[in-house]
Amino acid sequence: MAEVLNLPPGIAGLLEIMARLRDRERGCPWDIEQTFATIAPYTIEEAYEVADAIDRQDLAALKDELGDLLLQVVFHSRMAQEQGEFGFDEVVAAISDKMLRRHPHVFGDASVEDADAQTVAWEELKRREREASGEADTSALAGIARGLPEWQRAVKLQKRAATVGFDWPGVTPVIAKLHEEIDEVRAEFDAVAAAPDDAAARDRLEDEIGDVLFVCANLARHGKVDVGGALRRANLKFERRFRAMELLAAQDGLSLAELPLEGQDAYWDKAKRAERGE
């Protein structure tokens, strides 16, 4: 018969649950064998599920997903504690200290004019912290994690470069640059078509497509549009319309796979019109 635990309320209870799951003698075999590296993908996945619940405006799901994300913090903290490095309390203390330190306009005598000024001040405080810690990298781009999703890393690189004035003055030159990069992609597609087995041509194509994506991220930044949010909306729109296409075709006794592209496009247009109420 399983042991019934009398858990304390709140975070203390969750910490006790994790300690029991990791217990070498009585814990869960799966939890026991995990490491920072094996848990990291789950941490990333849970963060995306939080974002998905927010996108869907599903607050009940958001509560559950935030709990799942919190569990990831508890899991990593427990593994670090087992190694004698730090525990959950130290994690809480570190982030509390950081928030106090980086908000002198709230918890001290400093003042900021607006959110943009606060962003500049935040980056400056982070730079000073890196210097104080003995960080050798003095670049304006220092401290931008390589483990970020690449679209997010692109925006962070662009924002950091902008702090020293390396930025387009407005959206018009960004759009012009996008057209320039698209022309270069077109040229590389032609090169690959002419020599399909040329590895160098395929490498150049990948490079130019990367440039297009980087400029698109810059375009979103200048428009104050979240790249991830915009792409999620595009994905949801495509999924919604594609599923509508399948349903419309099925109502006509057809399968999309049986139709030529022209026929599929007709159902796509029909789905779009239905979505607009036409």
PDB file of C-alpha atoms in Angstrom:
ATOM      1  CA  MET A   1       0.000   0.000   0.000  1.00  0.00           C
ATOM      2  CA  ALA A   2       1.384   3.372  -0.955  1.00  0.00           C
ATOM      3  CA  GLU A   3       2.449   5.708   1.813  1.00  0.00           C
ATOM      4  CA  VAL A   4       0.183   8.721   2.357  1.00  0.00           C
ATOM      5  CA  LEU A   5       2.200  11.890   2.752  1.00  0.00           C
ATOM      6  CA  ASN A   6       1.024  14.706   4.985  1.00  0.00           C
ATOM      7  CA  LEU A   7       2.320  17.524   2.829  1.00  0.00           C
ATOM      8  CA  PRO A   8       2.757  21.105   3.992  1.00  0.00           C
ATOM      9  CA  PRO A   9       0.868  23.698   1.948  1.00  0.00           C
ATOM     10  CA  GLY A  10       2.283  25.694  -0.926  1.00  0.00           C
ATOM     11  CA  ILE A  11       5.771  25.448  -2.336  1.00  0.00           C
ATOM     12  CA  ALA A  12       7.059  23.483   0.659  1.00  0.00           C
ATOM     13  CA  GLY A  13       4.767  20.623  -0.273  1.00  0.00           C
ATOM     14  CA  LEU A  14       5.945  20.640  -3.875  1.00  0.00           C
ATOM     15  CA  LEU A  15       9.574  20.593  -2.756  1.00  0.00           C
ATOM     16  CA  GLU A  16       8.837  17.593  -0.565  1.00  0.00           C
ATOM     17  CA  ILE A  17       7.141  15.783  -3.456  1.00  0.00           C
ATOM     18  CA  MET A  18      10.204  16.321  -5.642  1.00  0.00           C
ATOM     19  CA  ALA A  19      12.543  15.160  -2.892  1.00  0.00           C
ATOM     20  CA  ARG A  20      10.532  11.956  -2.596  1.00  0.00           C
ATOM     21  CA  LEU A  21      10.458  11.419  -6.367  1.00  0.00           C
ATOM     22  CA  ARG A  22      14.266  11.696  -6.435  1.00  0.00           C
ATOM     23  CA  ASP A  23      14.785   9.444  -3.411  1.00  0.00           C
ATOM     24  CA  ARG A  24      17.309   6.783  -4.449  1.00  0.00           C
ATOM     25  CA  GLU A  25      15.559   4.014  -2.529  1.00  0.00           C
ATOM     26  CA  ARG A  26      11.862   4.813  -2.660  1.00  0.00           C
ATOM     27  CA  GLY A  27      11.515   7.292  -5.484  1.00  0.00           C
ATOM     28  CA  CYS A  28      10.389   7.081  -9.114  1.00  0.00           C
ATOM     29  CA  PRO A  29      12.898   5.293 -11.390  1.00  0.00           C
ATOM     30  CA  TRP A  30      12.324   7.768 -14.217  1.00  0.00           C
ATOM     31  CA  ASP A  31      12.763  10.861 -12.034  1.00  0.00           C
ATOM     32  CA  ILE A  32      15.847   9.396 -10.371  1.00  0.00           C
ATOM     33  CA  GLU A  33      17.724   8.859 -13.629  1.00  0.00           C
ATOM     34  CA  GLN A  34      17.146  12.372 -14.994  1.00  0.00           C
ATOM     35  CA  THR A  35      19.894  14.991 -15.329  1.00  0.00           C
ATOM     36  CA  PHE A  36      19.992  18.702 -16.131  1.00  0.00           C
ATOM     37  CA  ALA A  37      20.552  17.823 -19.778  1.00  0.00           C
ATOM     38  CA  THR A  38      17.670  15.360 -20.032  1.00  0.00           C
ATOM     39  CA  ILE A  39      15.225  17.676 -18.262  1.00  0.00           C
ATOM     40  CA  ALA A  40      16.168  20.819 -20.238  1.00  0.00           C
ATOM     41  CA  PRO A  41      14.014  19.915 -23.289  1.00  0.00           C
ATOM     42  CA  TYR A  42      10.981  19.490 -21.020  1.00  0.00           C
ATOM     43  CA  THR A  43      11.661  22.885 -19.479  1.00  0.00           C
ATOM     44  CA  ILE A  44      11.620  24.486 -22.920  1.00  0.00           C
ATOM     45  CA  GLU A  45       8.493  22.557 -23.910  1.00  0.00           C
ATOM     46  CA  GLU A  46       6.624  23.672 -20.789  1.00  0.00           C
ATOM     47  CA  ALA A  47       7.500  27.311 -21.465  1.00  0.00           C
ATOM     48  CA  TYR A  48       5.999  27.004 -24.938  1.00  0.00           C
ATOM     49  CA  GLU A  49       2.871  25.375 -23.505  1.00  0.00           C
ATOM     50  CA  VAL A  50       2.480  28.363 -21.194  1.00  0.00           C
ATOM     51  CA  ALA A  51       2.673  30.644 -24.245  1.00  0.00           C
ATOM     52  CA  ASP A  52       0.141  28.474 -26.071  1.00  0.00           C
ATOM     53  CA  ALA A  53      -2.365  28.720 -23.193  1.00  0.00           C
ATOM     54  CA  ILE A  54      -1.936  32.496 -23.225  1.00  0.00           C
ATOM     55  CA  ASP A  55      -2.492  32.594 -27.002  1.00  0.00           C
ATOM     56  CA  ARG A  56      -5.691  30.600 -26.565  1.00  0.00           C
ATOM     57  CA  GLN A  57      -6.744  32.826 -23.648  1.00  0.00           C
ATOM     58  CA  ASP A  58      -7.394  29.654 -21.677  1.00  0.00           C
ATOM     59  CA  LEU A  59      -6.788  30.684 -18.078  1.00  0.00           C
ATOM     60  CA  ALA A  60      -7.655  27.260 -16.677  1.00  0.00           C
ATOM     61  CA  ALA A  61      -4.999  25.713 -18.900  1.00  0.00           C
ATOM     62  CA  LEU A  62      -2.596  28.554 -18.028  1.00  0.00           C
ATOM     63  CA  LYS A  63      -2.880  27.658 -14.348  1.00  0.00           C
ATOM     64  CA  ASP A  64      -1.953  24.044 -15.101  1.00  0.00           C
ATOM     65  CA  GLU A  65       0.872  24.976 -17.476  1.00  0.00           C
ATOM     66  CA  LEU A  66       2.382  27.434 -15.009  1.00  0.00           C
ATOM     67  CA  GLY A  67       2.381  24.621 -12.472  1.00  0.00           C
ATOM     68  CA  ASP A  68       4.198  22.385 -14.953  1.00  0.00           C
ATOM     69  CA  LEU A  69       6.757  25.128 -15.567  1.00  0.00           C
ATOM     70  CA  LEU A  70       7.231  25.652 -11.830  1.00  0.00           C
ATOM     71  CA  LEU A  71       7.867  21.933 -11.473  1.00  0.00           C
ATOM     72  CA  GLN A  72      10.770  22.300 -13.893  1.00  0.00           C
ATOM     73  CA  VAL A  73      12.384  24.925 -11.652  1.00  0.00           C
ATOM     74  CA  VAL A  74      11.863  22.672  -8.635  1.00  0.00           C
ATOM     75  CA  PHE A  75      13.316  19.686 -10.519  1.00  0.00           C
ATOM     76  CA  HIS A  76      16.496  21.522 -11.555  1.00  0.00           C
ATOM     77  CA  SER A  77      16.870  22.999  -8.073  1.00  0.00           C
ATOM     78  CA  ARG A  78      16.566  19.583  -6.461  1.00  0.00           C
ATOM     79  CA  MET A  79      19.227  18.079  -8.718  1.00  0.00           C
ATOM     80  CA  ALA A  80      21.568  20.983  -7.917  1.00  0.00           C
ATOM     81  CA  GLN A  81      20.904  20.537  -4.208  1.00  0.00           C
ATOM     82  CA  GLU A  82      21.802  16.859  -4.446  1.00  0.00           C
ATOM     83  CA  GLN A  83      25.156  17.916  -5.906  1.00  0.00           C
ATOM     84  CA  GLY A  84      25.737  20.375  -3.072  1.00  0.00           C
ATOM     85  CA  GLU A  85      25.509  23.394  -5.390  1.00  0.00           C
ATOM     86  CA  PHE A  86      22.296  25.247  -4.501  1.00  0.00           C
ATOM     87  CA  GLY A  87      18.672  24.624  -3.621  1.00  0.00           C
ATOM     88  CA  PHE A  88      15.297  26.179  -4.350  1.00  0.00           C
ATOM     89  CA  ASP A  89      15.697  28.806  -1.605  1.00  0.00           C
ATOM     90  CA  GLU A  90      18.926  30.000  -3.204  1.00  0.00           C
ATOM     91  CA  VAL A  91      17.184  30.245  -6.583  1.00  0.00           C
ATOM     92  CA  VAL A  92      14.458  32.395  -5.017  1.00  0.00           C
ATOM     93  CA  ALA A  93      17.032  34.522  -3.209  1.00  0.00           C
ATOM     94  CA  ALA A  94      19.028  35.041  -6.422  1.00  0.00           C
ATOM     95  CA  ILE A  95      16.071  36.211  -8.484  1.00  0.00           C
ATOM     96  CA  SER A  96      14.757  38.397  -5.650  1.00  0.00           C
ATOM     97  CA  ASP A  97      18.151  40.064  -5.322  1.00  0.00           C
ATOM     98  CA  LYS A  98      18.320  40.549  -9.083  1.00  0.00           C
ATOM     99  CA  MET A  99      14.891  42.191  -9.235  1.00  0.00           C
ATOM    100  CA  LEU A 100      15.770  44.577  -6.415  1.00  0.00           C
ATOM    101  CA  ARG A 101      19.115  45.401  -8.033  1.00  0.00           C
ATOM    102  CA  ARG A 102      17.695  45.975 -11.495  1.00  0.00           C
ATOM    103  CA  HIS A 103      14.752  48.148 -10.402  1.00  0.00           C
ATOM    104  CA  PRO A 104      16.405  51.021  -8.531  1.00  0.00           C
ATOM    105  CA  HIS A 105      13.595  53.271  -9.784  1.00  0.00           C
ATOM    106  CA  VAL A 106      11.132  51.172  -7.739  1.00  0.00           C
ATOM    107  CA  PHE A 107      13.199  50.057  -4.755  1.00  0.00           C
ATOM    108  CA  GLY A 108      15.673  52.937  -4.657  1.00  0.00           C
ATOM    109  CA  ASP A 109      16.075  56.619  -5.501  1.00  0.00           C
ATOM    110  CA  ALA A 110      16.573  56.338  -9.281  1.00  0.00           C
ATOM    111  CA  SER A 111      13.947  57.409 -11.812  1.00  0.00           C
ATOM    112  CA  VAL A 112      13.108  56.500 -15.405  1.00  0.00           C
ATOM    113  CA  GLU A 113      10.945  58.360 -17.880  1.00  0.00           C
ATOM    114  CA  ASP A 114       9.161  55.435 -19.529  1.00  0.00           C
ATOM    115  CA  ALA A 115       9.342  51.749 -20.462  1.00  0.00           C
ATOM    116  CA  ASP A 116      11.870  52.414 -23.262  1.00  0.00           C
ATOM    117  CA  ALA A 117      14.182  54.227 -20.850  1.00  0.00           C
ATOM    118  CA  GLN A 118      13.825  51.352 -18.411  1.00  0.00           C
ATOM    119  CA  THR A 119      14.863  48.878 -21.125  1.00  0.00           C
ATOM    120  CA  VAL A 120      18.044  50.890 -21.755  1.00  0.00           C
ATOM    121  CA  ALA A 121      18.748  51.077 -18.022  1.00  0.00           C
ATOM    122  CA  TRP A 122      18.138  47.325 -17.667  1.00  0.00           C
ATOM    123  CA  GLU A 123      20.681  46.505 -20.350  1.00  0.00           C
ATOM    124  CA  GLU A 124      23.221  48.848 -18.757  1.00  0.00           C
ATOM    125  CA  LEU A 125      22.741  47.200 -15.364  1.00  0.00           C
ATOM    126  CA  LYS A 126      23.244  43.781 -16.961  1.00  0.00           C
ATOM    127  CA  ARG A 127      26.447  45.014 -18.610  1.00  0.00           C
ATOM    128  CA  ARG A 128      27.778  46.257 -15.274  1.00  0.00           C
ATOM    129  CA  GLU A 129      26.908  42.935 -13.649  1.00  0.00           C
ATOM    130  CA  ARG A 130      28.868  41.055 -16.323  1.00  0.00           C
ATOM    131  CA  GLU A 131      31.862  43.322 -15.750  1.00  0.00           C
ATOM    132  CA  ALA A 132      31.647  42.888 -11.980  1.00  0.00           C
ATOM    133  CA  SER A 133      31.579  39.107 -12.384  1.00  0.00           C
ATOM    134  CA  GLY A 134      34.834  39.234 -14.348  1.00  0.00           C
ATOM    135  CA  GLU A 135      33.233  38.487 -17.714  1.00  0.00           C
ATOM    136  CA  ALA A 136      35.954  38.879 -20.340  1.00  0.00           C
ATOM    137  CA  ASP A 137      33.582  39.448 -23.258  1.00  0.00           C
ATOM    138  CA  THR A 138      33.088  43.224 -23.509  1.00  0.00           C
ATOM    139  CA  SER A 139      31.121  43.171 -26.770  1.00  0.00           C
ATOM    140  CA  ALA A 140      27.741  44.877 -26.906  1.00  0.00           C
ATOM    141  CA  LEU A 141      26.442  41.433 -27.851  1.00  0.00           C
ATOM    142  CA  ALA A 142      27.835  39.703 -24.749  1.00  0.00           C
ATOM    143  CA  GLY A 143      25.517  37.539 -22.692  1.00  0.00           C
ATOM    144  CA  ILE A 144      22.999  36.631 -25.388  1.00  0.00           C
ATOM    145  CA  ALA A 145      22.414  32.916 -24.881  1.00  0.00           C
ATOM    146  CA  ARG A 146      23.088  30.593 -27.792  1.00  0.00           C
ATOM    147  CA  GLY A 147      20.400  28.219 -26.563  1.00  0.00           C
ATOM    148  CA  LEU A 148      17.568  30.616 -27.408  1.00  0.00           C
ATOM    149  CA  PRO A 149      15.228  29.891 -30.311  1.00  0.00           C
ATOM    150  CA  GLU A 150      17.042  31.421 -33.272  1.00  0.00           C
ATOM    151  CA  TRP A 151      14.300  33.941 -34.089  1.00  0.00           C
ATOM    152  CA  GLN A 152      14.470  35.210 -30.498  1.00  0.00           C
ATOM    153  CA  ARG A 153      18.247  35.334 -30.581  1.00  0.00           C
ATOM    154  CA  ALA A 154      18.088  37.316 -33.836  1.00  0.00           C
ATOM    155  CA  VAL A 155      15.897  39.972 -32.234  1.00  0.00           C
ATOM    156  CA  LYS A 156      18.105  40.165 -29.141  1.00  0.00           C
ATOM    157  CA  LEU A 157      21.210  40.584 -31.300  1.00  0.00           C
ATOM    158  CA  GLN A 158      19.521  43.378 -33.247  1.00  0.00           C
ATOM    159  CA  LYS A 159      18.287  45.136 -30.119  1.00  0.00           C
ATOM    160  CA  ARG A 160      21.696  44.965 -28.485  1.00  0.00           C
ATOM    161  CA  ALA A 161      23.420  46.316 -31.607  1.00  0.00           C
ATOM    162  CA  ALA A 162      20.900  49.155 -31.659  1.00  0.00           C
ATOM    163  CA  THR A 163      22.060  50.260 -28.189  1.00  0.00           C
ATOM    164  CA  VAL A 164      25.314  51.493 -29.762  1.00  0.00           C
ATOM    165  CA  GLY A 165      23.527  53.048 -32.750  1.00  0.00           C
ATOM    166  CA  PHE A 166      23.959  50.210 -35.241  1.00  0.00           C
ATOM    167  CA  ASP A 167      20.387  50.129 -36.517  1.00  0.00           C
ATOM    168  CA  TRP A 168      18.248  51.147 -39.460  1.00  0.00           C
ATOM    169  CA  PRO A 169      16.717  54.623 -38.962  1.00  0.00           C
ATOM    170  CA  GLY A 170      13.242  53.371 -39.889  1.00  0.00           C
ATOM    171  CA  VAL A 171      11.229  50.633 -41.541  1.00  0.00           C
ATOM    172  CA  THR A 172      11.721  51.783 -45.177  1.00  0.00           C
ATOM    173  CA  PRO A 173      15.379  50.697 -45.504  1.00  0.00           C
ATOM    174  CA  VAL A 174      14.531  47.409 -43.781  1.00  0.00           C
ATOM    175  CA  ILE A 175      11.906  46.650 -46.419  1.00  0.00           C
ATOM    176  CA  ALA A 176      14.380  47.618 -49.140  1.00  0.00           C
ATOM    177  CA  LYS A 177      16.921  45.248 -47.589  1.00  0.00           C
ATOM    178  CA  LEU A 178      14.309  42.470 -47.553  1.00  0.00           C
ATOM    179  CA  HIS A 179      13.735  42.916 -51.293  1.00  0.00           C
ATOM    180  CA  GLU A 180      17.498  42.821 -51.847  1.00  0.00           C
ATOM    181  CA  GLU A 181      17.833  39.585 -49.864  1.00  0.00           C
ATOM    182  CA  ILE A 182      14.901  37.980 -51.710  1.00  0.00           C
ATOM    183  CA  ASP A 183      16.612  38.752 -55.020  1.00  0.00           C
ATOM    184  CA  GLU A 184      19.755  37.046 -53.714  1.00  0.00           C
ATOM    185  CA  VAL A 185      17.738  34.003 -52.641  1.00  0.00           C
ATOM    186  CA  ARG A 186      16.204  33.830 -56.112  1.00  0.00           C
ATOM    187  CA  ALA A 187      19.683  33.865 -57.654  1.00  0.00           C
ATOM    188  CA  GLU A 188      20.837  31.021 -55.396  1.00  0.00           C
ATOM    189  CA  PHE A 189      17.752  28.961 -56.226  1.00  0.00           C
ATOM    190  CA  ASP A 190      18.703  29.342 -59.884  1.00  0.00           C
ATOM    191  CA  ALA A 191      22.252  28.241 -59.051  1.00  0.00           C
ATOM    192  CA  VAL A 192      21.011  25.134 -57.235  1.00  0.00           C
ATOM    193  CA  ALA A 193      18.645  24.325 -60.102  1.00  0.00           C
ATOM    194  CA  ALA A 194      21.565  24.526 -62.532  1.00  0.00           C
ATOM    195  CA  ALA A 195      23.801  22.336 -60.343  1.00  0.00           C
ATOM    196  CA  PRO A 196      21.684  20.231 -57.929  1.00  0.00           C
ATOM    197  CA  ASP A 197      24.701  18.322 -56.643  1.00  0.00           C
ATOM    198  CA  ASP A 198      26.798  21.409 -55.917  1.00  0.00           C
ATOM    199  CA  ALA A 199      27.178  21.470 -52.111  1.00  0.00           C
ATOM    200  CA  ALA A 200      28.570  24.994 -52.201  1.00  0.00           C
ATOM    201  CA  ALA A 201      25.491  26.259 -54.054  1.00  0.00           C
ATOM    202  CA  ARG A 202      23.183  24.658 -51.485  1.00  0.00           C
ATOM    203  CA  ASP A 203      25.267  26.189 -48.698  1.00  0.00           C
ATOM    204  CA  ARG A 204      24.908  29.643 -50.277  1.00  0.00           C
ATOM    205  CA  LEU A 205      21.152  29.097 -50.584  1.00  0.00           C
ATOM    206  CA  GLU A 206      20.883  28.289 -46.890  1.00  0.00           C
ATOM    207  CA  ASP A 207      22.963  31.361 -46.100  1.00  0.00           C
ATOM    208  CA  GLU A 208      20.741  33.662 -48.158  1.00  0.00           C
ATOM    209  CA  ILE A 209      17.507  32.213 -46.746  1.00  0.00           C
ATOM    210  CA  GLY A 210      18.973  32.868 -43.300  1.00  0.00           C
ATOM    211  CA  ASP A 211      19.551  36.484 -44.292  1.00  0.00           C
ATOM    212  CA  VAL A 212      15.894  36.802 -45.348  1.00  0.00           C
ATOM    213  CA  LEU A 213      14.713  35.425 -42.018  1.00  0.00           C
ATOM    214  CA  PHE A 214      17.075  37.719 -40.119  1.00  0.00           C
ATOM    215  CA  VAL A 215      15.748  40.766 -41.970  1.00  0.00           C
ATOM    216  CA  CYS A 216      12.159  39.612 -41.331  1.00  0.00           C
ATOM    217  CA  ALA A 217      12.957  39.508 -37.610  1.00  0.00           C
ATOM    218  CA  ASN A 218      14.354  43.043 -37.920  1.00  0.00           C
ATOM    219  CA  LEU A 219      11.227  44.149 -39.750  1.00  0.00           C
ATOM    220  CA  ALA A 220       9.051  42.784 -36.940  1.00  0.00           C
ATOM    221  CA  ARG A 221      11.239  44.523 -34.367  1.00  0.00           C
ATOM    222  CA  HIS A 222      10.851  47.877 -36.111  1.00  0.00           C
ATOM    223  CA  GLY A 223       7.109  47.322 -36.183  1.00  0.00           C
ATOM    224  CA  LYS A 224       7.145  46.427 -32.454  1.00  0.00           C
ATOM    225  CA  VAL A 225       5.689  43.042 -33.393  1.00  0.00           C
ATOM    226  CA  ASP A 226       6.715  39.925 -31.477  1.00  0.00           C
ATOM    227  CA  VAL A 227       8.254  37.552 -34.017  1.00  0.00           C
ATOM    228  CA  GLY A 228       7.194  34.433 -32.149  1.00  0.00           C
ATOM    229  CA  GLY A 229       3.664  35.739 -31.681  1.00  0.00           C
ATOM    230  CA  ALA A 230       3.384  36.693 -35.343  1.00  0.00           C
ATOM    231  CA  LEU A 231       4.602  33.274 -36.465  1.00  0.00           C
ATOM    232  CA  ARG A 232       2.247  31.519 -34.037  1.00  0.00           C
ATOM    233  CA  ARG A 233      -0.652  33.493 -35.517  1.00  0.00           C
ATOM    234  CA  ALA A 234       0.429  32.538 -39.020  1.00  0.00           C
ATOM    235  CA  ASN A 235       0.674  28.879 -38.007  1.00  0.00           C
ATOM    236  CA  LEU A 236      -2.758  28.943 -36.376  1.00  0.00           C
ATOM    237  CA  LYS A 237      -4.246  30.664 -39.423  1.00  0.00           C
ATOM    238  CA  PHE A 238      -2.764  28.095 -41.781  1.00  0.00           C
ATOM    239  CA  GLU A 239      -3.934  25.193 -39.619  1.00  0.00           C
ATOM    240  CA  ARG A 240      -7.435  26.653 -39.287  1.00  0.00           C
ATOM    241  CA  ARG A 241      -7.825  27.220 -43.012  1.00  0.00           C
ATOM    242  CA  PHE A 242      -6.273  23.889 -44.008  1.00  0.00           C
ATOM    243  CA  ARG A 243      -8.633  21.990 -41.711  1.00  0.00           C
ATOM    244  CA  ALA A 244     -11.524  23.976 -43.207  1.00  0.00           C
ATOM    245  CA  MET A 245     -10.317  22.961 -46.687  1.00  0.00           C
ATOM    246  CA  GLU A 246     -10.354  19.303 -45.673  1.00  0.00           C
ATOM    247  CA  LEU A 247     -13.860  19.629 -44.278  1.00  0.00           C
ATOM    248  CA  LEU A 248     -15.196  21.459 -47.328  1.00  0.00           C
ATOM    249  CA  ALA A 249     -13.689  18.875 -49.674  1.00  0.00           C
ATOM    250  CA  ALA A 250     -15.106  16.041 -47.570  1.00  0.00           C
ATOM    251  CA  GLN A 251     -18.554  17.646 -47.755  1.00  0.00           C
ATOM    252  CA  ASP A 252     -18.223  17.395 -51.523  1.00  0.00           C
ATOM    253  CA  GLY A 253     -17.199  13.760 -51.234  1.00  0.00           C
ATOM    254  CA  LEU A 254     -13.575  14.515 -52.087  1.00  0.00           C
ATOM    255  CA  SER A 255     -10.166  14.138 -50.504  1.00  0.00           C
ATOM    256  CA  LEU A 256      -7.624  16.929 -50.870  1.00  0.00           C
ATOM    257  CA  ALA A 257      -4.985  14.374 -51.795  1.00  0.00           C
ATOM    258  CA  GLU A 258      -7.056  13.428 -54.857  1.00  0.00           C
ATOM    259  CA  LEU A 259      -7.153  16.983 -56.193  1.00  0.00           C
ATOM    260  CA  PRO A 260      -4.586  18.821 -58.299  1.00  0.00           C
ATOM    261  CA  LEU A 261      -3.064  21.985 -56.832  1.00  0.00           C
ATOM    262  CA  GLU A 262      -5.586  24.166 -58.705  1.00  0.00           C
ATOM    263  CA  GLY A 263      -8.455  22.296 -57.088  1.00  0.00           C
ATOM    264  CA  GLN A 264      -6.867  22.554 -53.663  1.00  0.00           C
ATOM    265  CA  ASP A 265      -6.350  26.296 -54.157  1.00  0.00           C
ATOM    266  CA  ALA A 266     -10.054  26.640 -54.930  1.00  0.00           C
ATOM    267  CA  TYR A 267     -10.916  25.091 -51.567  1.00  0.00           C
ATOM    268  CA  TRP A 268      -8.324  27.316 -49.863  1.00  0.00           C
ATOM    269  CA  ASP A 269     -10.035  30.399 -51.330  1.00  0.00           C
ATOM    270  CA  LYS A 270     -13.400  29.017 -50.285  1.00  0.00           C
ATOM    271  CA  ALA A 271     -12.161  28.508 -46.732  1.00  0.00           C
ATOM    272  CA  LYS A 272     -10.854  32.084 -46.641  1.00  0.00           C
ATOM    273  CA  ARG A 273     -14.180  33.460 -47.846  1.00  0.00           C
ATOM    274  CA  ALA A 274     -16.041  31.403 -45.254  1.00  0.00           C
ATOM    275  CA  GLU A 275     -13.711  32.730 -42.562  1.00  0.00           C
ATOM    276  CA  ARG A 276     -14.549  36.288 -43.616  1.00  0.00           C
ATOM    277  CA  GLY A 277     -18.254  35.482 -43.641  1.00  0.00           C
ATOM    278  CA  GLU A 278     -18.604  35.929 -47.398  1.00  0.00           C
TER     279      GLU A 278
END
